[in-house]
Tab-separated table of C-alpha atoms and ligand atoms in Angstrom:
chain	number	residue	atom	x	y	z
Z	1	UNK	CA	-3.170	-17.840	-31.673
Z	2	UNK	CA	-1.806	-14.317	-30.455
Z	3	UNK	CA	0.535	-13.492	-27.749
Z	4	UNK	CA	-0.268	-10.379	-25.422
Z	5	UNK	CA	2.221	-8.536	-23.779
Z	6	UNK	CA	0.937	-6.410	-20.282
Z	7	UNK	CA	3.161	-3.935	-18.925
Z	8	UNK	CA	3.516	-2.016	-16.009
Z	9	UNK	CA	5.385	1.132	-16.046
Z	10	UNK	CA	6.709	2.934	-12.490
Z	11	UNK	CA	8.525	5.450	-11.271
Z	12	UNK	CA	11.651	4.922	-9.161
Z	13	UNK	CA	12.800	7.973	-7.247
Z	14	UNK	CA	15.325	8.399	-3.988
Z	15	UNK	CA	13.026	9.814	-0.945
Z	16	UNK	CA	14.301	13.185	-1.121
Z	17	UNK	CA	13.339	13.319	-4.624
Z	18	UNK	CA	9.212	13.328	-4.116
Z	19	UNK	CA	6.883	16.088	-3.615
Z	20	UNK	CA	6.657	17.236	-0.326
Z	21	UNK	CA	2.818	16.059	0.119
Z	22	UNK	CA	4.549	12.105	-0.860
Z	23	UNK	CA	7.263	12.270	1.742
Z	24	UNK	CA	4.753	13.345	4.805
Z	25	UNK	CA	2.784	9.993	3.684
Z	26	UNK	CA	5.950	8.033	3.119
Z	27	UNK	CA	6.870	9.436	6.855
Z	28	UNK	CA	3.363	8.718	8.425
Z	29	UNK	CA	3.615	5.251	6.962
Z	30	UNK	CA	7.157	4.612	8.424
Z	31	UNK	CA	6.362	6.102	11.718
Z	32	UNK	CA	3.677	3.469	11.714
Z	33	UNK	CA	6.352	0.200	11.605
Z	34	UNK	CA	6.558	1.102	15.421
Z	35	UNK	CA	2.722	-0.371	16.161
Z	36	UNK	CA	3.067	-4.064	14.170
Z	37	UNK	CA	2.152	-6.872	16.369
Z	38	UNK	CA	4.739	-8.906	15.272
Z	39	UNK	CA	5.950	-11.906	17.413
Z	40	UNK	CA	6.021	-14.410	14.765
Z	41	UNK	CA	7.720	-12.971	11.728
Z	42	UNK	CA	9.255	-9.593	13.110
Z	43	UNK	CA	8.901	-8.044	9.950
Z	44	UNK	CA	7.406	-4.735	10.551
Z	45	UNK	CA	4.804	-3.472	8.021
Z	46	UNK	CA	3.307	0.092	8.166
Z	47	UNK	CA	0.749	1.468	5.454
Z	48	UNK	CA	-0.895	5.261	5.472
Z	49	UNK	CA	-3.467	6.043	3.197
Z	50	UNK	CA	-3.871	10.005	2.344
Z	51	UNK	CA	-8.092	10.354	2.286
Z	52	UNK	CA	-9.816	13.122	-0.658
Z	53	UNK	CA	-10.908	15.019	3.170
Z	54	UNK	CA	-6.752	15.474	4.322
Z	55	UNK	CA	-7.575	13.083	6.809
Z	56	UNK	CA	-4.009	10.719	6.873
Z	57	UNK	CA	-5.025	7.281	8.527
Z	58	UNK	CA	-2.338	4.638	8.875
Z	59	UNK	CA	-1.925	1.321	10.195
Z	60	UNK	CA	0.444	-1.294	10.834
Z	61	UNK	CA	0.378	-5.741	10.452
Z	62	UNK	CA	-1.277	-7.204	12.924
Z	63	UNK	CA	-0.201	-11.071	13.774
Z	64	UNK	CA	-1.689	-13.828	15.535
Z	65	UNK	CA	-1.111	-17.139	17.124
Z	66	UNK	CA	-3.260	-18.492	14.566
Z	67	UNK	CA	-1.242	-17.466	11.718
Z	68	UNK	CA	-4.024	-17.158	8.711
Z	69	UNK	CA	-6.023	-14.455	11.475
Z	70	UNK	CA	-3.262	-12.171	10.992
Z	71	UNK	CA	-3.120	-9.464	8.635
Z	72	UNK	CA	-1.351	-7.037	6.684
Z	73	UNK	CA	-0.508	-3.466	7.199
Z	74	UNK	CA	-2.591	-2.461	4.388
Z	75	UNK	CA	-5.639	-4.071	4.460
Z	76	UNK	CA	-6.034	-3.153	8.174
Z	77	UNK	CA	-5.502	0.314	6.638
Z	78	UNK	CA	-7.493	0.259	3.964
Z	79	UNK	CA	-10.719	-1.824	5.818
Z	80	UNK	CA	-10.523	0.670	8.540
Z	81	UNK	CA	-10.184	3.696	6.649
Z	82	UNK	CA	-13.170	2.704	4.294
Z	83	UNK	CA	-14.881	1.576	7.504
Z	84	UNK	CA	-14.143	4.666	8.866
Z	85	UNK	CA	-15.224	7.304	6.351
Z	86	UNK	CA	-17.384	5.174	3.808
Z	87	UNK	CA	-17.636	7.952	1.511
Z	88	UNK	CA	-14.430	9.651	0.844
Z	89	UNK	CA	-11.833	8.418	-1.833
Z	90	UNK	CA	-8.202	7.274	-0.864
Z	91	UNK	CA	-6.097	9.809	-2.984
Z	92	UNK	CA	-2.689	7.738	-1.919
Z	93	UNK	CA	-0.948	5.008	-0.113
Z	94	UNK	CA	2.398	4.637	1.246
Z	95	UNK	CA	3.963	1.525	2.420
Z	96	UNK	CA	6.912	1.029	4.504
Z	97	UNK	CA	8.853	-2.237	5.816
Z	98	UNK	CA	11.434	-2.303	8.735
Z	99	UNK	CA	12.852	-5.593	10.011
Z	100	UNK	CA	16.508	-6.169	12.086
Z	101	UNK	CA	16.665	-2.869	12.948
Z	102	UNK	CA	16.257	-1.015	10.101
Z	103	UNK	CA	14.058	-0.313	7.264
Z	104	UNK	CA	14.917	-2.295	4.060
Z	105	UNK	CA	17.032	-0.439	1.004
Z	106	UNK	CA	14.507	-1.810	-1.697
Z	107	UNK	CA	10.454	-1.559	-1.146
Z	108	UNK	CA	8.456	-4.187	-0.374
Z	109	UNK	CA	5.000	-4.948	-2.653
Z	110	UNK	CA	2.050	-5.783	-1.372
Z	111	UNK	CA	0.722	-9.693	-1.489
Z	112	UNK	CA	-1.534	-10.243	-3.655
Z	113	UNK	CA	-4.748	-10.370	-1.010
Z	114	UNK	CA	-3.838	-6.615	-0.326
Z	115	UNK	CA	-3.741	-6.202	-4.255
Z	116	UNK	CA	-7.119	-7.376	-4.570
Z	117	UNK	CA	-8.619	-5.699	-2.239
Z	118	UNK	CA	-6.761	-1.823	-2.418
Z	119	UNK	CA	-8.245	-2.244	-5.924
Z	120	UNK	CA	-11.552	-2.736	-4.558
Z	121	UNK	CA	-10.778	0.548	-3.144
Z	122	UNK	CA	-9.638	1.757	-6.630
Z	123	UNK	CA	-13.036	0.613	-8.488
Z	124	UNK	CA	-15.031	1.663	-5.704
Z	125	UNK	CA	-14.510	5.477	-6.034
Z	126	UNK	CA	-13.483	5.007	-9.823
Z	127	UNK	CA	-10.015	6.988	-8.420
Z	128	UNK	CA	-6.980	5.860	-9.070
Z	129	UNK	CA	-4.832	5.476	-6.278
Z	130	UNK	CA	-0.897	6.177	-6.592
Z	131	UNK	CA	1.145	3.430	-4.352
Z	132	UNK	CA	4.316	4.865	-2.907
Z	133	UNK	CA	6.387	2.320	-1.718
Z	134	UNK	CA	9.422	3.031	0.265
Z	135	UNK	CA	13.114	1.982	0.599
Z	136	UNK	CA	15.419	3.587	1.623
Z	137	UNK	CA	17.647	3.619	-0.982
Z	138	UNK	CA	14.522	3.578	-4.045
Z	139	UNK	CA	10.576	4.774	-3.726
Z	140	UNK	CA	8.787	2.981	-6.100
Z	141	UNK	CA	5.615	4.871	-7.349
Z	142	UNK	CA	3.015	3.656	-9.401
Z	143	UNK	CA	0.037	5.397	-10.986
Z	144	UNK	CA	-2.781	2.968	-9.724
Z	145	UNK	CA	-3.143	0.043	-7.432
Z	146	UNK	CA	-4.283	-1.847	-10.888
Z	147	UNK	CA	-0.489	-1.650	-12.407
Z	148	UNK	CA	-0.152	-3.953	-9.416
Z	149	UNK	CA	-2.640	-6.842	-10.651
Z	150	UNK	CA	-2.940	-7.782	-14.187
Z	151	UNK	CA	-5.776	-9.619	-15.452
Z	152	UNK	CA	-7.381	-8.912	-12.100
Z	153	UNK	CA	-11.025	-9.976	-11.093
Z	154	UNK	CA	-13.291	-6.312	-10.555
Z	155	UNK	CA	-17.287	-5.975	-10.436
Z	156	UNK	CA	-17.132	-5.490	-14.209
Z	157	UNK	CA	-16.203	-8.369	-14.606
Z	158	UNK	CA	-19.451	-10.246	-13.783
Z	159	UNK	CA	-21.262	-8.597	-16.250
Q	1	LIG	N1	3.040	-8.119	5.464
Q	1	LIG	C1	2.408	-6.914	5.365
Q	1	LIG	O1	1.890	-6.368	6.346
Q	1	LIG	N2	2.364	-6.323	4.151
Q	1	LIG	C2	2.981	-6.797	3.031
Q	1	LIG	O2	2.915	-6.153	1.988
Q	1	LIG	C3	3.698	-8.059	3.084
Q	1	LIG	C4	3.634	-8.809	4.362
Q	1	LIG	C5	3.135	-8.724	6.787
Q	1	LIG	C6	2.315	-9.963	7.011
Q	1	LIG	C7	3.084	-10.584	8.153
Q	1	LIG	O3	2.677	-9.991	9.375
Q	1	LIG	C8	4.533	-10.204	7.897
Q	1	LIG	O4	4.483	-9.086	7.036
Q	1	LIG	C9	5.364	-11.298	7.259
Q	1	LIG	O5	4.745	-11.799	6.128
């Protein structure tokens, strides 16, 4: 028997802190919180993904009476985005959470559905994807959406 250890490493900065190109996604994803369809939880989710083309496109949690037809900020991001421009590589993604009145002083991570499929994302254009994830008192910033899932499930692994 051996034991493994997995790691993951990530950056904690304050907002004013990241490069200026990081705190116009951090913004667009905030801005987003606005647009959640929220009338169940009232937790506020909004998610911007910075494309390879410049193109920012950003979403927000959509809810429904039917509470498993709801979804996340990100994945409606992400799905639309891909949907949207099939070809072009996501180059970031910043999430933001605002509930009560005010956006949270630690980030929020994504579940692990939105794990699984950002990293879909990731494999698909072999491109890593930084995840910014705001507070407003830390930004959490990983390298990759794969820090985010150990031992995940990917194509490669069916071969
Ligand atoms: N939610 C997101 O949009 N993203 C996350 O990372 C966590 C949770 C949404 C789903 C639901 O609309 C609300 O937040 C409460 O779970």
């Amino acid at each position: 028997m051996q034991k493994k250890t997995i790691e993951t490493h990530m950056a904690v900065y304050r907002f004013e802190e990241l490069d200026e190109d990081y705190r116009m996604l951090v913004e667009k994803a905030k801005e987003q919180v606005k647009n959640s369809y929220v009338p169940y939880s009232h937790f506020h989710v909004g998610a911007a993904l910075l494309l390879e083309n410049g193109e920012v496109v950003a979403g927000s949690n959509q809810e429904n009476a039917a509470y498993p037809s709801g979804l996340c900020a990100e994945r409606v991001t992400v799905f639309y985005a891909n949907a949207r421009y099939p070809d072009v590589p996501v180059k970031a993604i910043a999430i933001a959470a605002w509930t009560d009145g005010h956006f949270l002083a630690q980030p929020i991570t994504p579940c692990g559905a939105c794990r699984q499929v950002l990293l879909e994302t990731e494999t698909r254009f072999g491109k890593d994807i930084p995840v910014l994830l705001y507070g407003t008192e830390s930004v959490y910033v990983l390298e990759r959406v794969r820090d985010l899932l150990p031992l995940c499930f990917v194509k490669d692994s069916m071969q």
